Amino acid sequence: MSSDPPNPNLPLQPLGQTDLRVTACAFGTFKIGRNQKTKYGQPYDLPDDAAVERLLNGVLDLGIQYIDTAPAYGLSEDRVGRAIGHRGHEFIVSTKVGEAFENGESQYDFSSAAIRRSVECSLRRLRRDALDLVFIHAHGDDVAIQRDTEAVPTLQGLKRAGLIRAIGLSGKTVAGAEHALTWADALMVEYHERDASHARVIAAAAARGVGVVVKKGLASGHLPAAEAIRYVLGNPHVTSLVVGGLDLGHVEANVQTAAQCIANRRDPKHA
């Protein structure tokens, strides 16, 4: 779907056994859509539409080819679609189902009807004919969501129908991630030097051909970016690390660090 990014130092790599190829540094769009009930240490104002357009186009120009969003990120999906929807051939986008953020609170619904409705809305907001990657946005009861709700079979049906290219779980627990290995194309897990509890399942996913996307690799902004990126991408089983932000200069520095990490993976003697 997407062409090689303009930054040759940030190459594309396969996401598990899917036909998707993504950059090791992904851009998370939480901060362009929501500033309520966050886990970040410092409060922030939402940027205006012009600032969002500059930021997202700048992200693509830096060579980041993977954008992550979710309905629970407030205005994020709509802003991504309006700002860079016309450049949709240049990037892979992942979004999520199961959680919405309304009136300052998270609402969860893993029914088939809710998931289908969520996918329809995401397609419209993101201005896509099909979604590249859709994760179940779990609230912590990860195994029960997969075992006792309609979430997994509904996503599988939407994938067969061609509305989604790849599916997976964005969960909170190791047990949930392990359970998802039986059906998921990709996992999204928290992983950083303060919490490496998912290290074993990350390795297991790679062994099974399941892509691994890391979220909160900077511990929601509580770890130094360069050090955290080197830690996460130093794990050869991690496919991509999602890092957000509102400062394009910081994004550029993150790209440079990620590119060096990938170069070190390919030629360890230069590490």
PDB file of C-alpha atoms in Angstrom:
ATOM      1  CA  MET A   1       0.000   0.000   0.000  1.00  0.00           C
ATOM      2  CA  SER A   2       2.652   2.520   1.004  1.00  0.00           C
ATOM      3  CA  SER A   3       5.883   3.376  -0.724  1.00  0.00           C
ATOM      4  CA  ASP A   4       9.309   3.562   0.867  1.00  0.00           C
ATOM      5  CA  PRO A   5       9.595   6.524   3.235  1.00  0.00           C
ATOM      6  CA  PRO A   6      11.750   9.483   2.222  1.00  0.00           C
ATOM      7  CA  ASN A   7      14.161   8.846   5.097  1.00  0.00           C
ATOM      8  CA  PRO A   8      16.401   5.953   3.955  1.00  0.00           C
ATOM      9  CA  ASN A   9      17.660   5.516   7.520  1.00  0.00           C
ATOM     10  CA  LEU A  10      14.187   4.540   8.707  1.00  0.00           C
ATOM     11  CA  PRO A  11      13.457   1.502   6.531  1.00  0.00           C
ATOM     12  CA  LEU A  12      10.225  -0.466   6.383  1.00  0.00           C
ATOM     13  CA  GLN A  13      10.060  -3.868   8.013  1.00  0.00           C
ATOM     14  CA  PRO A  14       7.386  -6.586   7.961  1.00  0.00           C
ATOM     15  CA  LEU A  15       4.701  -6.581  10.640  1.00  0.00           C
ATOM     16  CA  GLY A  16       4.665 -10.253  11.545  1.00  0.00           C
ATOM     17  CA  GLN A  17       3.277 -12.384   8.724  1.00  0.00           C
ATOM     18  CA  THR A  18       0.966  -9.678   7.382  1.00  0.00           C
ATOM     19  CA  ASP A  19       1.508  -7.826   4.123  1.00  0.00           C
ATOM     20  CA  LEU A  20       2.002  -4.611   6.100  1.00  0.00           C
ATOM     21  CA  ARG A  21       5.445  -3.030   6.328  1.00  0.00           C
ATOM     22  CA  VAL A  22       6.030  -0.374   8.955  1.00  0.00           C
ATOM     23  CA  THR A  23       8.736   1.927  10.248  1.00  0.00           C
ATOM     24  CA  ALA A  24      10.300   1.072  13.608  1.00  0.00           C
ATOM     25  CA  CYS A  25       9.333   4.539  14.838  1.00  0.00           C
ATOM     26  CA  ALA A  26       5.570   5.149  14.768  1.00  0.00           C
ATOM     27  CA  PHE A  27       3.730   8.330  15.668  1.00  0.00           C
ATOM     28  CA  GLY A  28       1.043   8.215  18.353  1.00  0.00           C
ATOM     29  CA  THR A  29      -1.731  10.785  18.036  1.00  0.00           C
ATOM     30  CA  PHE A  30      -3.201  10.860  21.537  1.00  0.00           C
ATOM     31  CA  LYS A  31      -2.034  14.413  22.228  1.00  0.00           C
ATOM     32  CA  ILE A  32      -3.613  15.926  19.136  1.00  0.00           C
ATOM     33  CA  GLY A  33      -7.049  14.717  20.182  1.00  0.00           C
ATOM     34  CA  ARG A  34      -7.368  14.505  23.947  1.00  0.00           C
ATOM     35  CA  ASN A  35      -5.986  16.189  27.061  1.00  0.00           C
ATOM     36  CA  GLN A  36      -8.401  14.889  29.697  1.00  0.00           C
ATOM     37  CA  LYS A  37      -7.786  11.913  32.016  1.00  0.00           C
ATOM     38  CA  THR A  38      -4.238  11.381  30.748  1.00  0.00           C
ATOM     39  CA  LYS A  39      -1.256   9.680  32.382  1.00  0.00           C
ATOM     40  CA  TYR A  40       1.241  12.313  31.279  1.00  0.00           C
ATOM     41  CA  GLY A  41       3.095  14.166  34.006  1.00  0.00           C
ATOM     42  CA  GLN A  42       2.430  17.638  32.597  1.00  0.00           C
ATOM     43  CA  PRO A  43      -0.855  19.136  31.354  1.00  0.00           C
ATOM     44  CA  TYR A  44      -1.014  20.409  27.783  1.00  0.00           C
ATOM     45  CA  ASP A  45      -3.339  22.324  25.503  1.00  0.00           C
ATOM     46  CA  LEU A  46      -4.707  20.717  22.370  1.00  0.00           C
ATOM     47  CA  PRO A  47      -3.143  22.232  19.247  1.00  0.00           C
ATOM     48  CA  ASP A  48      -5.361  24.046  16.760  1.00  0.00           C
ATOM     49  CA  ASP A  49      -6.136  22.578  13.338  1.00  0.00           C
ATOM     50  CA  ALA A  50      -3.333  24.456  11.583  1.00  0.00           C
ATOM     51  CA  ALA A  51      -0.760  23.196  14.100  1.00  0.00           C
ATOM     52  CA  VAL A  52      -2.054  19.630  13.728  1.00  0.00           C
ATOM     53  CA  GLU A  53      -1.742  19.837   9.960  1.00  0.00           C
ATOM     54  CA  ARG A  54       1.848  21.102  10.201  1.00  0.00           C
ATOM     55  CA  LEU A  55       2.748  18.447  12.754  1.00  0.00           C
ATOM     56  CA  LEU A  56       1.284  15.448  10.926  1.00  0.00           C
ATOM     57  CA  ASN A  57       2.631  16.451   7.535  1.00  0.00           C
ATOM     58  CA  GLY A  58       6.006  17.039   9.186  1.00  0.00           C
ATOM     59  CA  VAL A  59       5.884  13.570  10.728  1.00  0.00           C
ATOM     60  CA  LEU A  60       5.357  11.980   7.314  1.00  0.00           C
ATOM     61  CA  ASP A  61       8.080  14.150   5.784  1.00  0.00           C
ATOM     62  CA  LEU A  62      10.524  12.875   8.420  1.00  0.00           C
ATOM     63  CA  GLY A  63       9.969   9.347   7.124  1.00  0.00           C
ATOM     64  CA  ILE A  64       7.588   8.011   9.776  1.00  0.00           C
ATOM     65  CA  GLN A  65       5.190   5.824   7.838  1.00  0.00           C
ATOM     66  CA  TYR A  66       3.107   4.385  10.698  1.00  0.00           C
ATOM     67  CA  ILE A  67       0.454   6.470  12.474  1.00  0.00           C
ATOM     68  CA  ASP A  68      -1.451   5.144  15.501  1.00  0.00           C
ATOM     69  CA  THR A  69      -4.812   6.474  16.659  1.00  0.00           C
ATOM     70  CA  ALA A  70      -8.044   5.375  18.365  1.00  0.00           C
ATOM     71  CA  PRO A  71     -11.630   6.516  18.914  1.00  0.00           C
ATOM     72  CA  ALA A  72     -10.717   6.900  22.595  1.00  0.00           C
ATOM     73  CA  TYR A  73      -8.204   9.603  21.642  1.00  0.00           C
ATOM     74  CA  GLY A  74     -10.914  12.222  21.302  1.00  0.00           C
ATOM     75  CA  LEU A  75     -10.544  14.253  18.104  1.00  0.00           C
ATOM     76  CA  SER A  76      -7.549  12.270  16.898  1.00  0.00           C
ATOM     77  CA  GLU A  77      -9.045  10.123  14.126  1.00  0.00           C
ATOM     78  CA  ASP A  78     -10.927  13.017  12.590  1.00  0.00           C
ATOM     79  CA  ARG A  79      -7.850  15.249  12.708  1.00  0.00           C
ATOM     80  CA  VAL A  80      -5.632  12.603  11.118  1.00  0.00           C
ATOM     81  CA  GLY A  81      -8.141  12.175   8.302  1.00  0.00           C
ATOM     82  CA  ARG A  82      -8.509  15.892   7.647  1.00  0.00           C
ATOM     83  CA  ALA A  83      -4.794  16.716   7.902  1.00  0.00           C
ATOM     84  CA  ILE A  84      -3.176  13.846   5.991  1.00  0.00           C
ATOM     85  CA  GLY A  85      -6.012  11.784   4.548  1.00  0.00           C
ATOM     86  CA  HIS A  86      -4.965  13.012   1.101  1.00  0.00           C
ATOM     87  CA  ARG A  87      -1.565  11.384   1.754  1.00  0.00           C
ATOM     88  CA  GLY A  88      -3.098   8.063   2.767  1.00  0.00           C
ATOM     89  CA  HIS A  89      -0.994   6.136   0.258  1.00  0.00           C
ATOM     90  CA  GLU A  90       2.112   7.200   2.209  1.00  0.00           C
ATOM     91  CA  PHE A  91       1.336   5.678   5.590  1.00  0.00           C
ATOM     92  CA  ILE A  92      -0.063   2.717   7.505  1.00  0.00           C
ATOM     93  CA  VAL A  93      -2.619   3.578  10.180  1.00  0.00           C
ATOM     94  CA  SER A  94      -3.702   1.547  13.179  1.00  0.00           C
ATOM     95  CA  THR A  95      -6.796   2.285  15.203  1.00  0.00           C
ATOM     96  CA  LYS A  96      -8.806   0.467  17.834  1.00  0.00           C
ATOM     97  CA  VAL A  97     -12.261  -0.765  18.852  1.00  0.00           C
ATOM     98  CA  GLY A  98     -13.983  -1.325  22.168  1.00  0.00           C
ATOM     99  CA  GLU A  99     -13.272   1.983  23.945  1.00  0.00           C
ATOM    100  CA  ALA A 100     -14.731   5.427  23.371  1.00  0.00           C
ATOM    101  CA  PHE A 101     -14.091   8.604  25.361  1.00  0.00           C
ATOM    102  CA  GLU A 102     -17.249  10.615  25.879  1.00  0.00           C
ATOM    103  CA  ASN A 103     -18.086  13.387  28.342  1.00  0.00           C
ATOM    104  CA  GLY A 104     -14.739  12.974  30.056  1.00  0.00           C
ATOM    105  CA  GLU A 105     -15.084   9.233  30.685  1.00  0.00           C
ATOM    106  CA  SER A 106     -14.078   6.031  28.939  1.00  0.00           C
ATOM    107  CA  GLN A 107     -16.932   3.831  27.759  1.00  0.00           C
ATOM    108  CA  TYR A 108     -16.364   0.195  26.795  1.00  0.00           C
ATOM    109  CA  ASP A 109     -18.468  -1.936  24.471  1.00  0.00           C
ATOM    110  CA  PHE A 110     -17.139  -5.118  22.879  1.00  0.00           C
ATOM    111  CA  SER A 111     -20.384  -6.237  21.263  1.00  0.00           C
ATOM    112  CA  SER A 112     -20.466  -7.047  17.572  1.00  0.00           C
ATOM    113  CA  ALA A 113     -22.755  -4.108  16.821  1.00  0.00           C
ATOM    114  CA  ALA A 114     -20.502  -1.651  18.656  1.00  0.00           C
ATOM    115  CA  ILE A 115     -17.359  -2.926  16.951  1.00  0.00           C
ATOM    116  CA  ARG A 116     -18.922  -2.758  13.499  1.00  0.00           C
ATOM    117  CA  ARG A 117     -20.171   0.750  14.208  1.00  0.00           C
ATOM    118  CA  SER A 118     -16.721   1.779  15.472  1.00  0.00           C
ATOM    119  CA  VAL A 119     -15.014   0.462  12.338  1.00  0.00           C
ATOM    120  CA  GLU A 120     -17.518   2.277  10.110  1.00  0.00           C
ATOM    121  CA  CYS A 121     -16.871   5.535  11.959  1.00  0.00           C
ATOM    122  CA  SER A 122     -13.092   5.066  11.796  1.00  0.00           C
ATOM    123  CA  LEU A 123     -13.241   4.450   8.055  1.00  0.00           C
ATOM    124  CA  ARG A 124     -15.172   7.670   7.593  1.00  0.00           C
ATOM    125  CA  ARG A 125     -13.017   9.795   9.915  1.00  0.00           C
ATOM    126  CA  LEU A 126      -9.723   8.496   8.542  1.00  0.00           C
ATOM    127  CA  ARG A 127     -10.973   8.721   4.952  1.00  0.00           C
ATOM    128  CA  ARG A 128     -10.058   5.133   4.167  1.00  0.00           C
ATOM    129  CA  ASP A 129     -11.680   2.372   2.137  1.00  0.00           C
ATOM    130  CA  ALA A 130     -10.123  -0.186   4.478  1.00  0.00           C
ATOM    131  CA  LEU A 131      -8.298   0.004   7.800  1.00  0.00           C
ATOM    132  CA  ASP A 132      -4.741  -1.300   7.870  1.00  0.00           C
ATOM    133  CA  LEU A 133      -4.609  -2.522  11.455  1.00  0.00           C
ATOM    134  CA  VAL A 134      -7.289  -2.629  14.167  1.00  0.00           C
ATOM    135  CA  PHE A 135      -6.590  -3.523  17.795  1.00  0.00           C
ATOM    136  CA  ILE A 136      -9.064  -4.411  20.518  1.00  0.00           C
ATOM    137  CA  HIS A 137      -8.665  -1.564  23.026  1.00  0.00           C
ATOM    138  CA  ALA A 138      -8.818  -3.644  26.197  1.00  0.00           C
ATOM    139  CA  HIS A 139      -9.508  -2.255  29.677  1.00  0.00           C
ATOM    140  CA  GLY A 140      -7.509  -4.813  31.642  1.00  0.00           C
ATOM    141  CA  ASP A 141      -9.817  -7.831  31.680  1.00  0.00           C
ATOM    142  CA  ASP A 142      -8.027  -8.912  28.533  1.00  0.00           C
ATOM    143  CA  VAL A 143      -8.680 -12.655  28.570  1.00  0.00           C
ATOM    144  CA  ALA A 144     -12.390 -12.285  29.289  1.00  0.00           C
ATOM    145  CA  ILE A 145     -12.806  -9.785  26.450  1.00  0.00           C
ATOM    146  CA  GLN A 146     -11.333 -12.293  24.034  1.00  0.00           C
ATOM    147  CA  ARG A 147     -13.063 -15.332  25.479  1.00  0.00           C
ATOM    148  CA  ASP A 148     -16.521 -14.048  26.450  1.00  0.00           C
ATOM    149  CA  THR A 149     -17.375 -11.224  24.019  1.00  0.00           C
ATOM    150  CA  GLU A 150     -17.950 -10.950  20.276  1.00  0.00           C
ATOM    151  CA  ALA A 151     -14.840  -8.822  19.724  1.00  0.00           C
ATOM    152  CA  VAL A 152     -12.506 -11.382  18.162  1.00  0.00           C
ATOM    153  CA  PRO A 153     -14.964 -13.122  15.785  1.00  0.00           C
ATOM    154  CA  THR A 154     -16.360  -9.752  14.700  1.00  0.00           C
ATOM    155  CA  LEU A 155     -12.904  -8.444  13.794  1.00  0.00           C
ATOM    156  CA  GLN A 156     -12.138 -11.705  12.006  1.00  0.00           C
ATOM    157  CA  GLY A 157     -15.325 -11.304   9.971  1.00  0.00           C
ATOM    158  CA  LEU A 158     -14.493  -7.704   9.077  1.00  0.00           C
ATOM    159  CA  LYS A 159     -11.033  -8.843   8.008  1.00  0.00           C
ATOM    160  CA  ARG A 160     -12.513 -11.536   5.759  1.00  0.00           C
ATOM    161  CA  ALA A 161     -14.836  -8.898   4.291  1.00  0.00           C
ATOM    162  CA  GLY A 162     -11.826  -6.765   3.330  1.00  0.00           C
ATOM    163  CA  LEU A 163     -12.607  -3.833   5.637  1.00  0.00           C
ATOM    164  CA  ILE A 164      -9.541  -4.554   7.788  1.00  0.00           C
ATOM    165  CA  ARG A 165      -6.147  -5.858   6.684  1.00  0.00           C
ATOM    166  CA  ALA A 166      -4.813  -7.019  10.067  1.00  0.00           C
ATOM    167  CA  ILE A 167      -6.173  -7.393  13.612  1.00  0.00           C
ATOM    168  CA  GLY A 168      -4.778  -7.646  17.110  1.00  0.00           C
ATOM    169  CA  LEU A 169      -4.953  -6.825  20.799  1.00  0.00           C
ATOM    170  CA  SER A 170      -3.859  -3.694  22.616  1.00  0.00           C
ATOM    171  CA  GLY A 171      -4.036  -5.047  26.135  1.00  0.00           C
ATOM    172  CA  LYS A 172      -2.696  -4.519  29.610  1.00  0.00           C
ATOM    173  CA  THR A 173      -1.821  -8.013  30.859  1.00  0.00           C
ATOM    174  CA  VAL A 174       0.688 -10.681  29.921  1.00  0.00           C
ATOM    175  CA  ALA A 175      -2.040 -13.310  30.128  1.00  0.00           C
ATOM    176  CA  GLY A 176      -4.145 -11.353  27.661  1.00  0.00           C
ATOM    177  CA  ALA A 177      -1.274 -11.018  25.210  1.00  0.00           C
ATOM    178  CA  GLU A 178      -0.506 -14.736  25.487  1.00  0.00           C
ATOM    179  CA  HIS A 179      -4.149 -15.585  24.824  1.00  0.00           C
ATOM    180  CA  ALA A 180      -4.141 -13.385  21.708  1.00  0.00           C
ATOM    181  CA  LEU A 181      -1.249 -15.285  20.146  1.00  0.00           C
ATOM    182  CA  THR A 182      -3.765 -17.840  18.863  1.00  0.00           C
ATOM    183  CA  TRP A 183      -5.585 -15.337  16.604  1.00  0.00           C
ATOM    184  CA  ALA A 184      -3.837 -11.962  16.433  1.00  0.00           C
ATOM    185  CA  ASP A 185      -1.753 -10.657  13.550  1.00  0.00           C
ATOM    186  CA  ALA A 186      -0.113  -8.165  15.918  1.00  0.00           C
ATOM    187  CA  LEU A 187       0.079  -7.281  19.603  1.00  0.00           C
ATOM    188  CA  MET A 188       0.369  -3.824  21.134  1.00  0.00           C
ATOM    189  CA  VAL A 189       1.984  -4.033  24.567  1.00  0.00           C
ATOM    190  CA  GLU A 190       3.557  -1.747  27.146  1.00  0.00           C
ATOM    191  CA  TYR A 191       7.270  -2.363  27.433  1.00  0.00           C
ATOM    192  CA  HIS A 192      10.088  -0.257  28.890  1.00  0.00           C
ATOM    193  CA  GLU A 193      12.933  -0.464  31.372  1.00  0.00           C
ATOM    194  CA  ARG A 194      10.577   0.065  34.318  1.00  0.00           C
ATOM    195  CA  ASP A 195       8.203  -2.660  33.160  1.00  0.00           C
ATOM    196  CA  ALA A 196       9.635  -5.483  31.069  1.00  0.00           C
ATOM    197  CA  SER A 197       6.941  -7.962  32.125  1.00  0.00           C
ATOM    198  CA  HIS A 198       5.925  -8.526  28.486  1.00  0.00           C
ATOM    199  CA  ALA A 199       9.445  -9.512  27.376  1.00  0.00           C
ATOM    200  CA  ARG A 200       8.648 -13.216  27.285  1.00  0.00           C
ATOM    201  CA  VAL A 201       5.444 -12.830  25.302  1.00  0.00           C
ATOM    202  CA  ILE A 202       7.174 -10.417  22.905  1.00  0.00           C
ATOM    203  CA  ALA A 203       9.673 -13.165  22.109  1.00  0.00           C
ATOM    204  CA  ALA A 204       6.881 -15.740  21.815  1.00  0.00           C
ATOM    205  CA  ALA A 205       4.980 -13.477  19.422  1.00  0.00           C
ATOM    206  CA  ALA A 206       8.009 -13.053  17.193  1.00  0.00           C
ATOM    207  CA  ALA A 207       8.540 -16.826  17.141  1.00  0.00           C
ATOM    208  CA  ARG A 208       4.939 -17.291  15.956  1.00  0.00           C
ATOM    209  CA  GLY A 209       5.113 -14.597  13.299  1.00  0.00           C
ATOM    210  CA  VAL A 210       2.966 -12.135  15.254  1.00  0.00           C
ATOM    211  CA  GLY A 211       4.007  -8.489  14.927  1.00  0.00           C
ATOM    212  CA  VAL A 212       4.866  -6.559  18.095  1.00  0.00           C
ATOM    213  CA  VAL A 213       4.059  -2.868  18.511  1.00  0.00           C
ATOM    214  CA  VAL A 214       5.166  -1.239  21.762  1.00  0.00           C
ATOM    215  CA  LYS A 215       3.060   1.468  23.413  1.00  0.00           C
ATOM    216  CA  LYS A 216       4.086   3.655  26.354  1.00  0.00           C
ATOM    217  CA  GLY A 217       7.733   2.910  25.688  1.00  0.00           C
ATOM    218  CA  LEU A 218       8.609   6.201  27.410  1.00  0.00           C
ATOM    219  CA  ALA A 219       6.356   5.311  30.376  1.00  0.00           C
ATOM    220  CA  SER A 220       3.902   8.082  29.376  1.00  0.00           C
ATOM    221  CA  GLY A 221       6.686  10.647  29.221  1.00  0.00           C
ATOM    222  CA  HIS A 222       8.374   9.698  32.484  1.00  0.00           C
ATOM    223  CA  LEU A 223      11.531   8.297  30.851  1.00  0.00           C
ATOM    224  CA  PRO A 224      14.154  10.176  28.785  1.00  0.00           C
ATOM    225  CA  ALA A 225      13.202   9.663  25.141  1.00  0.00           C
ATOM    226  CA  ALA A 226      16.551   8.642  23.639  1.00  0.00           C
ATOM    227  CA  GLU A 227      17.340   6.192  26.431  1.00  0.00           C
ATOM    228  CA  ALA A 228      13.849   4.655  26.312  1.00  0.00           C
ATOM    229  CA  ILE A 229      13.852   4.297  22.520  1.00  0.00           C
ATOM    230  CA  ARG A 230      17.236   2.563  22.612  1.00  0.00           C
ATOM    231  CA  TYR A 231      15.943   0.153  25.264  1.00  0.00           C
ATOM    232  CA  VAL A 232      12.766  -0.774  23.389  1.00  0.00           C
ATOM    233  CA  LEU A 233      14.246  -1.034  19.905  1.00  0.00           C
ATOM    234  CA  GLY A 234      17.248  -2.840  21.318  1.00  0.00           C
ATOM    235  CA  ASN A 235      14.877  -5.801  21.598  1.00  0.00           C
ATOM    236  CA  PRO A 236      15.103  -7.443  18.154  1.00  0.00           C
ATOM    237  CA  HIS A 237      11.577  -8.857  18.487  1.00  0.00           C
ATOM    238  CA  VAL A 238       9.924  -5.419  18.609  1.00  0.00           C
ATOM    239  CA  THR A 239       8.588  -4.374  15.220  1.00  0.00           C
ATOM    240  CA  SER A 240       7.665  -0.765  15.984  1.00  0.00           C
ATOM    241  CA  LEU A 241       7.579   1.689  18.882  1.00  0.00           C
ATOM    242  CA  VAL A 242       4.791   4.275  19.088  1.00  0.00           C
ATOM    243  CA  VAL A 243       5.940   7.671  20.375  1.00  0.00           C
ATOM    244  CA  GLY A 244       3.762  10.772  20.365  1.00  0.00           C
ATOM    245  CA  GLY A 245       4.333  14.446  21.045  1.00  0.00           C
ATOM    246  CA  LEU A 246       3.485  17.929  19.848  1.00  0.00           C
ATOM    247  CA  ASP A 247       7.004  19.204  19.080  1.00  0.00           C
ATOM    248  CA  LEU A 248       8.262  18.268  15.618  1.00  0.00           C
ATOM    249  CA  GLY A 249      11.851  18.846  16.737  1.00  0.00           C
ATOM    250  CA  HIS A 250      11.440  16.164  19.392  1.00  0.00           C
ATOM    251  CA  VAL A 251       9.909  13.843  16.810  1.00  0.00           C
ATOM    252  CA  GLU A 252      12.917  14.364  14.544  1.00  0.00           C
ATOM    253  CA  ALA A 253      15.292  13.497  17.394  1.00  0.00           C
ATOM    254  CA  ASN A 254      13.260  10.342  18.083  1.00  0.00           C
ATOM    255  CA  VAL A 255      13.501   9.346  14.425  1.00  0.00           C
ATOM    256  CA  GLN A 256      17.274   9.747  14.482  1.00  0.00           C
ATOM    257  CA  THR A 257      17.568   7.584  17.597  1.00  0.00           C
ATOM    258  CA  ALA A 258      15.275   4.919  16.142  1.00  0.00           C
ATOM    259  CA  ALA A 259      17.195   4.886  12.869  1.00  0.00           C
ATOM    260  CA  GLN A 260      20.438   4.302  14.738  1.00  0.00           C
ATOM    261  CA  CYS A 261      18.845   1.445  16.684  1.00  0.00           C
ATOM    262  CA  ILE A 262      17.743  -0.257  13.477  1.00  0.00           C
ATOM    263  CA  ALA A 263      21.190   0.247  11.953  1.00  0.00           C
ATOM    264  CA  ASN A 264      22.711  -1.387  15.033  1.00  0.00           C
ATOM    265  CA  ARG A 265      20.353  -4.347  14.692  1.00  0.00           C
ATOM    266  CA  ARG A 266      21.475  -4.888  11.114  1.00  0.00           C
ATOM    267  CA  ASP A 267      25.170  -4.363  11.803  1.00  0.00           C
ATOM    268  CA  PRO A 268      25.885  -4.870  15.538  1.00  0.00           C
ATOM    269  CA  LYS A 269      29.563  -3.983  15.211  1.00  0.00           C
ATOM    270  CA  HIS A 270      28.485  -0.352  14.670  1.00  0.00           C
ATOM    271  CA  ALA A 271      26.529  -0.250  17.945  1.00  0.00           C
TER     272      ALA A 271
END
